[in-house]
mmCIF file of C-alpha atoms in Angstrom:
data_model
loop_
_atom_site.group_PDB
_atom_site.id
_atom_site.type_symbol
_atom_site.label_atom_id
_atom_site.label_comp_id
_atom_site.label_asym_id
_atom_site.label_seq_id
_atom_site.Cartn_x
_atom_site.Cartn_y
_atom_site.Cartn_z
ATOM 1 C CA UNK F 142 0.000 0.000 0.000
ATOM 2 C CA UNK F 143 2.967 2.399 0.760
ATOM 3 C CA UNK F 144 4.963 2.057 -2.233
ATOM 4 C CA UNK F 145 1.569 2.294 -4.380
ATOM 5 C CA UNK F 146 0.668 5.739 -2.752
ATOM 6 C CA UNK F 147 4.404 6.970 -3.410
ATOM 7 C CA UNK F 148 4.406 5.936 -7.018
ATOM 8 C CA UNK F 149 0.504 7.983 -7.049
ATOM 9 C CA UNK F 150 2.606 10.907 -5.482
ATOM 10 C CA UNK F 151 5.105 10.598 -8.117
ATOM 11 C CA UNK F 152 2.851 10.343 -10.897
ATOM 12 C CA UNK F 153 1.027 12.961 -9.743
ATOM 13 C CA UNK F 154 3.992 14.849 -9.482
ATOM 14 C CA UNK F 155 5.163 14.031 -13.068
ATOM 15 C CA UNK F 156 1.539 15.455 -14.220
ATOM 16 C CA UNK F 157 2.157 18.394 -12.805
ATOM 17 C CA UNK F 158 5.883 18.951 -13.856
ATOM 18 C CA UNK F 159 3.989 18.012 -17.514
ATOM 19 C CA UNK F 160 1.251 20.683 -17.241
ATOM 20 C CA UNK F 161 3.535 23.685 -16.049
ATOM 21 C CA UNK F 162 5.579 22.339 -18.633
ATOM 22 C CA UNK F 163 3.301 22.439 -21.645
ATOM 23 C CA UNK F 164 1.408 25.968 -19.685
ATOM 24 C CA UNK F 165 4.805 27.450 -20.120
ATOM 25 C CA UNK F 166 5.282 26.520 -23.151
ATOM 26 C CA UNK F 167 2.198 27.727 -24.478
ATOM 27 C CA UNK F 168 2.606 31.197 -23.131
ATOM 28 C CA UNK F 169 6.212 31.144 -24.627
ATOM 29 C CA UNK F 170 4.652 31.169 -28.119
ATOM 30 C CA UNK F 171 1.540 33.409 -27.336
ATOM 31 C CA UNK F 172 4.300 35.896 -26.533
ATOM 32 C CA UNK F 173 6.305 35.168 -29.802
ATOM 33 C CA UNK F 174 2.858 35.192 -32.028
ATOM 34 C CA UNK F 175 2.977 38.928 -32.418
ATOM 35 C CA UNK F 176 6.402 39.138 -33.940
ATOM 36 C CA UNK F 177 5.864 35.984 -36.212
ATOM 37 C CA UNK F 178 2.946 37.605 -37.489
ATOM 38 C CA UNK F 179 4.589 40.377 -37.831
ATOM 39 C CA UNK F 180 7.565 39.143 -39.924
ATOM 40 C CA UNK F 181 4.603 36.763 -41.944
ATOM 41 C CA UNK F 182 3.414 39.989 -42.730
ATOM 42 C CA UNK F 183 5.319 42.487 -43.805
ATOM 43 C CA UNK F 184 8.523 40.300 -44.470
ATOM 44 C CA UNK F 185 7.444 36.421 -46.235
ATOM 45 C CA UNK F 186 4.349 37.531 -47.424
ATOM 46 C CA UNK F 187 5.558 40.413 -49.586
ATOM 47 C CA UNK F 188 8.398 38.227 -50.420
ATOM 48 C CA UNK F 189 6.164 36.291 -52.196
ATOM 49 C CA UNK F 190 4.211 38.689 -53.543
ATOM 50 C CA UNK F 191 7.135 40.109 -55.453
ATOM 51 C CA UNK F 192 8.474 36.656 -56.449
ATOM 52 C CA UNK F 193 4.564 36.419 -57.899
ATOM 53 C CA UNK F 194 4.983 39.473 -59.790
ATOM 54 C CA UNK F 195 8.393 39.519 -61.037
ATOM 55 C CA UNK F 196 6.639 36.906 -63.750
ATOM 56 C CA UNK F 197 4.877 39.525 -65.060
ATOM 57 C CA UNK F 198 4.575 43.178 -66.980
ATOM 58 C CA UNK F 199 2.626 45.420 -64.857
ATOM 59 C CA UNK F 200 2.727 49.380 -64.583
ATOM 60 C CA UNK F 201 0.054 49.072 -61.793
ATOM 61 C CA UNK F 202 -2.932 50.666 -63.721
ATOM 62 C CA UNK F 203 -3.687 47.737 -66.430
ATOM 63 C CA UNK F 204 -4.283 44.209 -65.706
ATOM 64 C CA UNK F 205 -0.704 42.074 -64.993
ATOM 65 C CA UNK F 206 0.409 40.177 -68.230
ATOM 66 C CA UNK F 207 2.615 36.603 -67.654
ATOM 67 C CA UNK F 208 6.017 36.989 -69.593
ATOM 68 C CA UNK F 209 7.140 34.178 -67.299
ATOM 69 C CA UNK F 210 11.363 34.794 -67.292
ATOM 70 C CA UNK F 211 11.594 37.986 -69.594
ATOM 71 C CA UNK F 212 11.769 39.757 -66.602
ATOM 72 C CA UNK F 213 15.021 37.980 -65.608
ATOM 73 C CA UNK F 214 16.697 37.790 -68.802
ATOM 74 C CA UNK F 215 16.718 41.299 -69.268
ATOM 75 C CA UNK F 216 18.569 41.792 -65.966
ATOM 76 C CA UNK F 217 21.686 39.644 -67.550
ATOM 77 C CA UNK F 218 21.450 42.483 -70.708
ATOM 78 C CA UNK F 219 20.866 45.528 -68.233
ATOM 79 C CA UNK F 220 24.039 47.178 -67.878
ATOM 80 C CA UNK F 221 22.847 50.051 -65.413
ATOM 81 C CA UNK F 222 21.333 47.209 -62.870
ATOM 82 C CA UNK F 223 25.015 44.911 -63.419
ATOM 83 C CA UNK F 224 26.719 48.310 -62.455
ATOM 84 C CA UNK F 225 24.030 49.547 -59.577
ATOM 85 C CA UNK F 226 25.369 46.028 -58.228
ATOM 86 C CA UNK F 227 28.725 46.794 -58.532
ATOM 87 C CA UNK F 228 28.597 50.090 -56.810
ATOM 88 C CA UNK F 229 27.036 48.497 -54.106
ATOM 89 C CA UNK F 230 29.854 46.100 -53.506
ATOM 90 C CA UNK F 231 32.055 49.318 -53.524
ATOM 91 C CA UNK F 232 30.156 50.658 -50.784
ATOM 92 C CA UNK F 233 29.550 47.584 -48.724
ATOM 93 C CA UNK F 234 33.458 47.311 -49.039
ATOM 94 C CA UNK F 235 33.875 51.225 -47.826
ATOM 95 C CA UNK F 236 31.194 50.741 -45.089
ATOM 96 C CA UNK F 237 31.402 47.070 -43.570
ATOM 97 C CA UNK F 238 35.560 47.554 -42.974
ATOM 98 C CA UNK F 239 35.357 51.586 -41.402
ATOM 99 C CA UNK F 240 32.729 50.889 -39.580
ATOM 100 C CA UNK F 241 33.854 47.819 -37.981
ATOM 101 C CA UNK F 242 37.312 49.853 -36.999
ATOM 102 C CA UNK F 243 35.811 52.550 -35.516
ATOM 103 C CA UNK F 244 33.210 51.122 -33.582
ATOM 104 C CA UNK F 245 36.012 48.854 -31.998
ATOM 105 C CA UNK F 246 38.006 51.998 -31.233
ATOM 106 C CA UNK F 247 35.108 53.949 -30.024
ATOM 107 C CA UNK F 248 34.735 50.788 -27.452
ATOM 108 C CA UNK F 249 38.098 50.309 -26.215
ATOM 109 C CA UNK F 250 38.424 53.849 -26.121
ATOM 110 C CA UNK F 251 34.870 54.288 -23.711
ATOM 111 C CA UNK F 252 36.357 51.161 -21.839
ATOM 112 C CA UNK F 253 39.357 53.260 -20.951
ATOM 113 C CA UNK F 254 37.589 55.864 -19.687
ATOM 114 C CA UNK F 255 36.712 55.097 -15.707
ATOM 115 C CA UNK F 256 33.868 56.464 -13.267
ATOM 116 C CA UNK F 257 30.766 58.443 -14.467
ATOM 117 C CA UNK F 258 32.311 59.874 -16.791
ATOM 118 C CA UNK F 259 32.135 57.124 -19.191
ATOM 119 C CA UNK F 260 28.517 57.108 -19.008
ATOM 120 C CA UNK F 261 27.988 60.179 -20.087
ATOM 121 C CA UNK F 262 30.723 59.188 -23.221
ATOM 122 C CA UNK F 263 28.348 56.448 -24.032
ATOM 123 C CA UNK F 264 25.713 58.790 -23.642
ATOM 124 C CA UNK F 265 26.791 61.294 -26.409
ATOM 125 C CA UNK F 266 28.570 58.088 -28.869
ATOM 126 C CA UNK F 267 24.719 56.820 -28.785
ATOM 127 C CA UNK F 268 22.962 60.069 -29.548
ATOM 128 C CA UNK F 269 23.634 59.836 -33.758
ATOM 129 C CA UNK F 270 21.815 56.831 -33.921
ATOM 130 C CA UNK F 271 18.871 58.181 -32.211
ATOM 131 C CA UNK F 272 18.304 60.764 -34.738
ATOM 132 C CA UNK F 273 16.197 60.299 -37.504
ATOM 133 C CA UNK F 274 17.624 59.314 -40.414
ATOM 134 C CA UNK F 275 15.968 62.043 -42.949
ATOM 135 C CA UNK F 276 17.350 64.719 -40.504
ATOM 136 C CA UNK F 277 20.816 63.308 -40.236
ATOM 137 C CA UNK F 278 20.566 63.543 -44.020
ATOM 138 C CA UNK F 279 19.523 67.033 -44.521
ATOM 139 C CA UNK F 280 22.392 68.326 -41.662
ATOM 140 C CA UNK F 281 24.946 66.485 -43.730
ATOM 141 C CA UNK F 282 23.738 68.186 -47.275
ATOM 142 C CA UNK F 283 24.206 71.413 -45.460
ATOM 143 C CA UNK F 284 27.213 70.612 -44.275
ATOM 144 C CA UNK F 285 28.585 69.380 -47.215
ATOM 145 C CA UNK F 286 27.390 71.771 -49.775
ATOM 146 C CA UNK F 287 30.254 72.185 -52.335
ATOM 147 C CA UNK F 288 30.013 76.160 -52.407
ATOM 148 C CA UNK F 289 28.510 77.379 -49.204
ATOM 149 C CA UNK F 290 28.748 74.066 -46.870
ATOM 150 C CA UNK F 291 30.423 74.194 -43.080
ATOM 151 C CA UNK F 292 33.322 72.087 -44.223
ATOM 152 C CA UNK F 293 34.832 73.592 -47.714
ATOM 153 C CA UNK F 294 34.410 76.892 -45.443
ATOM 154 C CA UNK F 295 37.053 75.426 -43.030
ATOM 155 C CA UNK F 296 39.237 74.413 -45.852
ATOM 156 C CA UNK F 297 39.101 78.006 -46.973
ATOM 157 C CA UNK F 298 40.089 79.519 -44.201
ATOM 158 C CA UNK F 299 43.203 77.333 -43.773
ATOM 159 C CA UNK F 300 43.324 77.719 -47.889
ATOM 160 C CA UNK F 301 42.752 74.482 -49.058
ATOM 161 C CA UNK F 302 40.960 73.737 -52.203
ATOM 162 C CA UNK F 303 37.203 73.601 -52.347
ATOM 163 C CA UNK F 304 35.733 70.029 -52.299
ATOM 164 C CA UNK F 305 32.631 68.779 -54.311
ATOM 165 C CA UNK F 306 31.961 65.968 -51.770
ATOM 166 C CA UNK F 307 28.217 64.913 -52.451
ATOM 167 C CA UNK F 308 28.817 66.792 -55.717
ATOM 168 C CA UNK F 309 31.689 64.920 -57.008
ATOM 169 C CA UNK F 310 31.455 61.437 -58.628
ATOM 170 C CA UNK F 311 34.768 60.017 -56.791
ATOM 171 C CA UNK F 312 33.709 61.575 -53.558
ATOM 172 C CA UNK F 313 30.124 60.684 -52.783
ATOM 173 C CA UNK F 314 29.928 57.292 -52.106
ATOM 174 C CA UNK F 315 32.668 57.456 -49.788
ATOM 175 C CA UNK F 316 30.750 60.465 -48.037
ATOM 176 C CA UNK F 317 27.476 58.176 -47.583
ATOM 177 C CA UNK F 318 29.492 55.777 -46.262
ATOM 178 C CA UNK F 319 31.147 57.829 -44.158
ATOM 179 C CA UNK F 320 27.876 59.276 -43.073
ATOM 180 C CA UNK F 321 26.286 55.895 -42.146
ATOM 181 C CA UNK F 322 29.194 55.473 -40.023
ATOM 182 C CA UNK F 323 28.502 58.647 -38.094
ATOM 183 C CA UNK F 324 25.061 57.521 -37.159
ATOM 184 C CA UNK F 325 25.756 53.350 -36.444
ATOM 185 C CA UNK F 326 29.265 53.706 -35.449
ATOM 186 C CA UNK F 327 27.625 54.969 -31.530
ATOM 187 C CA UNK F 328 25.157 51.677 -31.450
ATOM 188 C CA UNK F 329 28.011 48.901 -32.648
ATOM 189 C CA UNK F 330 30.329 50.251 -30.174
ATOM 190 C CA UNK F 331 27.945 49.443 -27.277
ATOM 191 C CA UNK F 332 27.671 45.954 -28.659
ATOM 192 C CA UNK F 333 31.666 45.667 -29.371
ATOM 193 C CA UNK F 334 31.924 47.311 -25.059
ATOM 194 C CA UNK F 335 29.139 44.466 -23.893
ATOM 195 C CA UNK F 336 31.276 41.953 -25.485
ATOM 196 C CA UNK F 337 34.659 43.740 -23.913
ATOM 197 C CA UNK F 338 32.652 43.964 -20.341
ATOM 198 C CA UNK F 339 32.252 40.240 -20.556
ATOM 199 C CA UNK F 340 35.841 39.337 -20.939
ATOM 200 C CA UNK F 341 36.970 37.875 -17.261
ATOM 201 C CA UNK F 342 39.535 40.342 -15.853
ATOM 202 C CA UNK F 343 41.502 37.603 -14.718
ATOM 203 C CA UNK F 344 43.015 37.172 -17.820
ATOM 204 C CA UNK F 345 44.010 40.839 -17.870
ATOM 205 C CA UNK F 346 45.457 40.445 -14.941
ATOM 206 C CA UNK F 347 47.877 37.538 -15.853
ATOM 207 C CA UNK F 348 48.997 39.259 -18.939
ATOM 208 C CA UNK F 349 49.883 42.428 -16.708
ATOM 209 C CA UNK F 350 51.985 39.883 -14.761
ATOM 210 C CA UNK F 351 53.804 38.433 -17.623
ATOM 211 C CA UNK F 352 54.813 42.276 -18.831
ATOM 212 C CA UNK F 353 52.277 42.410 -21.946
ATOM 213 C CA UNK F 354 51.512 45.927 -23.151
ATOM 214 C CA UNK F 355 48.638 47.200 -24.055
ATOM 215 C CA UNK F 356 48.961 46.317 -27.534
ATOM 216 C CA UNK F 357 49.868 43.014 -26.954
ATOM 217 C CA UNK F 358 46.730 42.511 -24.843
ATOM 218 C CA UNK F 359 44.515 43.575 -27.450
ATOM 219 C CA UNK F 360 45.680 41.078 -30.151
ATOM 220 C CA UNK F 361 46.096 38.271 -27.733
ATOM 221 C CA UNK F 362 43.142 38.628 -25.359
ATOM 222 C CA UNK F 363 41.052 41.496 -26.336
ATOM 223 C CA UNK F 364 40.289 40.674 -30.293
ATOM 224 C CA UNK F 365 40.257 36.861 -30.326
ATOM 225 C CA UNK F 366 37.573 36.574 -27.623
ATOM 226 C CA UNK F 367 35.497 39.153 -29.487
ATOM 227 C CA UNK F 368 34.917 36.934 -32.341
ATOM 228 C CA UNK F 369 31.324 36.023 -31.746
ATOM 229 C CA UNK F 370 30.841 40.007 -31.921
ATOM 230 C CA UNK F 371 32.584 40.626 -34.410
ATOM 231 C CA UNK F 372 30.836 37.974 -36.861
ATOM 232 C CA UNK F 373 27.719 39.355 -35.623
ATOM 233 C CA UNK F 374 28.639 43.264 -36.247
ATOM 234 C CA UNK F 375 29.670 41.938 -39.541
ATOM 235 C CA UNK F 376 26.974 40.016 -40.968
ATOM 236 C CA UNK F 377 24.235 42.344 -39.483
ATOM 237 C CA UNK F 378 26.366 45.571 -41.003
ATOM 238 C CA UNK F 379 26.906 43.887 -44.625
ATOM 239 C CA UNK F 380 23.460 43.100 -44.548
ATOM 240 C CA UNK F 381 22.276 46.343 -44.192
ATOM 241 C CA UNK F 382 25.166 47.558 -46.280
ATOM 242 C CA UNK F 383 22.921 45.976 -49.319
ATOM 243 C CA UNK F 384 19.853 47.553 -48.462
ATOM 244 C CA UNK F 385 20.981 51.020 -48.163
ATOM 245 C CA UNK F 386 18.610 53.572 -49.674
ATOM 246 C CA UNK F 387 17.174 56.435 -47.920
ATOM 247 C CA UNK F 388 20.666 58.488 -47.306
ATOM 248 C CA UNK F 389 21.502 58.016 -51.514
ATOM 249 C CA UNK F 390 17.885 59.168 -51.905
ATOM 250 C CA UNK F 391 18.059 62.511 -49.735
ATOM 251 C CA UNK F 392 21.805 63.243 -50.013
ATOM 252 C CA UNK F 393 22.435 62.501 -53.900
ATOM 253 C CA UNK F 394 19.105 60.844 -55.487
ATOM 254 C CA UNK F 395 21.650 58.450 -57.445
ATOM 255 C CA UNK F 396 24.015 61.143 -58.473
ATOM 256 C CA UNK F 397 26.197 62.708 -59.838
ATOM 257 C CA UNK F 398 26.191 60.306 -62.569
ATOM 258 C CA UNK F 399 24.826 57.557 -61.266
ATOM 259 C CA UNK F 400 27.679 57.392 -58.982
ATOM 260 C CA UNK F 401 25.726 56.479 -56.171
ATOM 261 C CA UNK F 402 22.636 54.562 -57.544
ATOM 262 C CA UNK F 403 23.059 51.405 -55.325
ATOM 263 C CA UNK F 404 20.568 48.377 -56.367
ATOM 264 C CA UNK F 405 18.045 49.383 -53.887
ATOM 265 C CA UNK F 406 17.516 52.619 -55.522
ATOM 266 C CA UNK F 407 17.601 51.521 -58.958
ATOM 267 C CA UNK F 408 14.716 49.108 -57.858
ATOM 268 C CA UNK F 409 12.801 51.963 -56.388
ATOM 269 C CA UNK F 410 13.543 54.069 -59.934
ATOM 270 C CA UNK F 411 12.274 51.219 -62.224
ATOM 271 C CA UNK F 412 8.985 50.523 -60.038
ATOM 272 C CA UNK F 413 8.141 54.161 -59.015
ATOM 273 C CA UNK F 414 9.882 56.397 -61.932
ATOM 274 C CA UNK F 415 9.436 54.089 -64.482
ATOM 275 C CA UNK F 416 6.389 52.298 -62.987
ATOM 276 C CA UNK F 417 8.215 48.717 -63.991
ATOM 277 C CA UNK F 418 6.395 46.719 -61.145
ATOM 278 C CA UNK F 419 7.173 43.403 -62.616
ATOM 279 C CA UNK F 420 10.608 44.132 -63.152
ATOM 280 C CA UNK F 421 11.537 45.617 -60.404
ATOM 281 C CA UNK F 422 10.018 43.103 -58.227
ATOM 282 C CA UNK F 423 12.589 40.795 -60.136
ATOM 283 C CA UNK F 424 14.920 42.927 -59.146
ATOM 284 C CA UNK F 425 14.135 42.455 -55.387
ATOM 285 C CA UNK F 426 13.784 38.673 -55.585
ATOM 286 C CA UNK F 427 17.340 38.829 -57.096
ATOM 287 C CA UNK F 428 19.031 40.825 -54.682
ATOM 288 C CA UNK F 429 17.142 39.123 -52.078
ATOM 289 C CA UNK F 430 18.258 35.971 -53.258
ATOM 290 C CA UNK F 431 21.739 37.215 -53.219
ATOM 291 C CA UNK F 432 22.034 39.044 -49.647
ATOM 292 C CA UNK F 433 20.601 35.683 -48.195
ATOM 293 C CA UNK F 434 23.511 33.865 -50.192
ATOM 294 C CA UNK F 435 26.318 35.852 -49.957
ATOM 295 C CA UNK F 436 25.060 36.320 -45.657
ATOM 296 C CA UNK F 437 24.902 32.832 -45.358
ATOM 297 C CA UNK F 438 28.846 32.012 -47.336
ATOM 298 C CA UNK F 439 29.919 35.197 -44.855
ATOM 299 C CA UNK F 440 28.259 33.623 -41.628
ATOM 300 C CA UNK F 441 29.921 30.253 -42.481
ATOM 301 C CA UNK F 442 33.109 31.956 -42.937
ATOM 302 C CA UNK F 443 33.579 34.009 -40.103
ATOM 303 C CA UNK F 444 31.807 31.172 -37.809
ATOM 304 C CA UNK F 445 35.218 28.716 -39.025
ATOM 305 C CA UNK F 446 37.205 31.651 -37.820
ATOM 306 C CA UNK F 447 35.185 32.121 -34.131
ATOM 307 C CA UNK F 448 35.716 28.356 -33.494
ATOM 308 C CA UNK F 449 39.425 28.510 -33.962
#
């Protein structure tokens, strides 16, 4: 009788374990069903939309007409949407690179800095990326206006030659990037400090023993255990490196000469200039078939290097 009303204990005990279980479950995915909606929505769904359309002609006030793969064969023959590709390589390979240096400096530099005074660092570092993008934007064409702008009026005054900057082909895609660096360089460098914060101090410690400088800390203990980060900061910054839009479209609308017309843009020209829906929803698929691709190779990559 005892050892049947101790395995009825521990059944009932098991039942219980299994319901709070299965009630905590539930309420786990209740509280994810917003965002998956969410991304269903207004990520998978459109997805598909455009992968729908891109097989056929439509200027969005007559009826769609199927030209099943036209679309995509005359991307191989379209030499401004082979060189909008290209420039965004450029730019991904301007962007990605600074801003992956300087948001490592800004950290080590804020992790340097002791007492309250470091807050308030991190305080001001952060402020860029709270501002509104379109704002940011119109402060920079200001302040790079190639006549009247706040920075050829410095190199006056120390009698330097005028820059075009936004104006000049050569210049302005380095100035976007150099922009977007301005206002994400503040939020990556909290990340890189987290991931600094989280390094024991132990091993700090030992190296201060054993007479390493402060160089030789970085490359031995600093940078290898910020790996993880750094793949992170990397993928998530390339990523968005091929989606950039809204600073080409304020600061130089795609100029001058197409200099900066990235493949985001040139998308947004064919289905909103040139009213192109089908094509430019090829476009999309494309380059949204190629960002997953080329993230994926890159995660792969850097993940090798993070085990080592």
């Amino acid at each position: 009788m005892h050892n049947n009303r101790v395995e009825r204990r521990g059944d009932m005990k098991n039942k219980s374990f299994l319901s709070r279980k299965v009630k905590n479950n539930i309420f786990a995915y209740l509280m994810l069903l917003p965002d998956m909606l969410g991304i269903a929505l207004f990520i998978f769904i459109p997805i598909l939309i455009a992968l729908y359309v891109s097989f056929h002609e439509w200027n969005a006030l007559e009826p769609m007409r199927f030209v099943g793969l036209d679309n995509y064969k005359a991307m191989l023959q379209d030499t401004d949407w082979q060189k909008s590709l290209l420039i965004t390589v450029c730019y991904t390979a301007l962007f990605v690179p600074l801003l992956y240096c300087v948001s490592l400096g800004l950290a080590l530099l804020i992790q340097s800095i002791k007492g309250k005074v470091q807050h308030i660092f991190r305080t001001v570092l952060f402020l860029p990326y709270s501002v509104s993008t379109v704002v940011a934007a119109l402060i920079w064409r200001f302040m790079l206006d190639p006549r009247n702008g706040f920075f050829n009026q410095i190199l006056r005054f120390f009698h330097i030659p005028i820059q075009g900057f936004l104006g000049n082909p050569k210049q302005a895609l380095l100035c976007i990037a150099v922009i977007s660096v301005w206002m994400l360089c503040g939020y990556y460098a909290i990340i890189f400090l987290a991931g600094i914060k989280d390094i024991p101090k132990s091993y700090y410690e030992a190296a201060c023993l054993d007479g390493a400088d402060e160089l030789q800390t970085f490359f031995y203990i600093t940078f290898p255990l910020l790996k993880e980060v750094s793949v992170f900061v990397i993928v998530v910054t390339t990523i968005s490196s091929f989606q950039v839009f809204d600073l080409v479209k304020i600061l130089t609308n795609g100029g001058p000469a197409q200099s900066t017309t990235v493949s985001v843009f040139y998308i947004y020209q064919n289905a909103f200039d040139f009213t192109k829906l089908g094509y430019s929803s090829a476009m999309a698929f494309v380059l949204f078939v190629l960002i997953m691709l080329f993230s994926l190779i890159q995660l792969r990559l850097t993940g090798e290097v993070a085990k080592k």
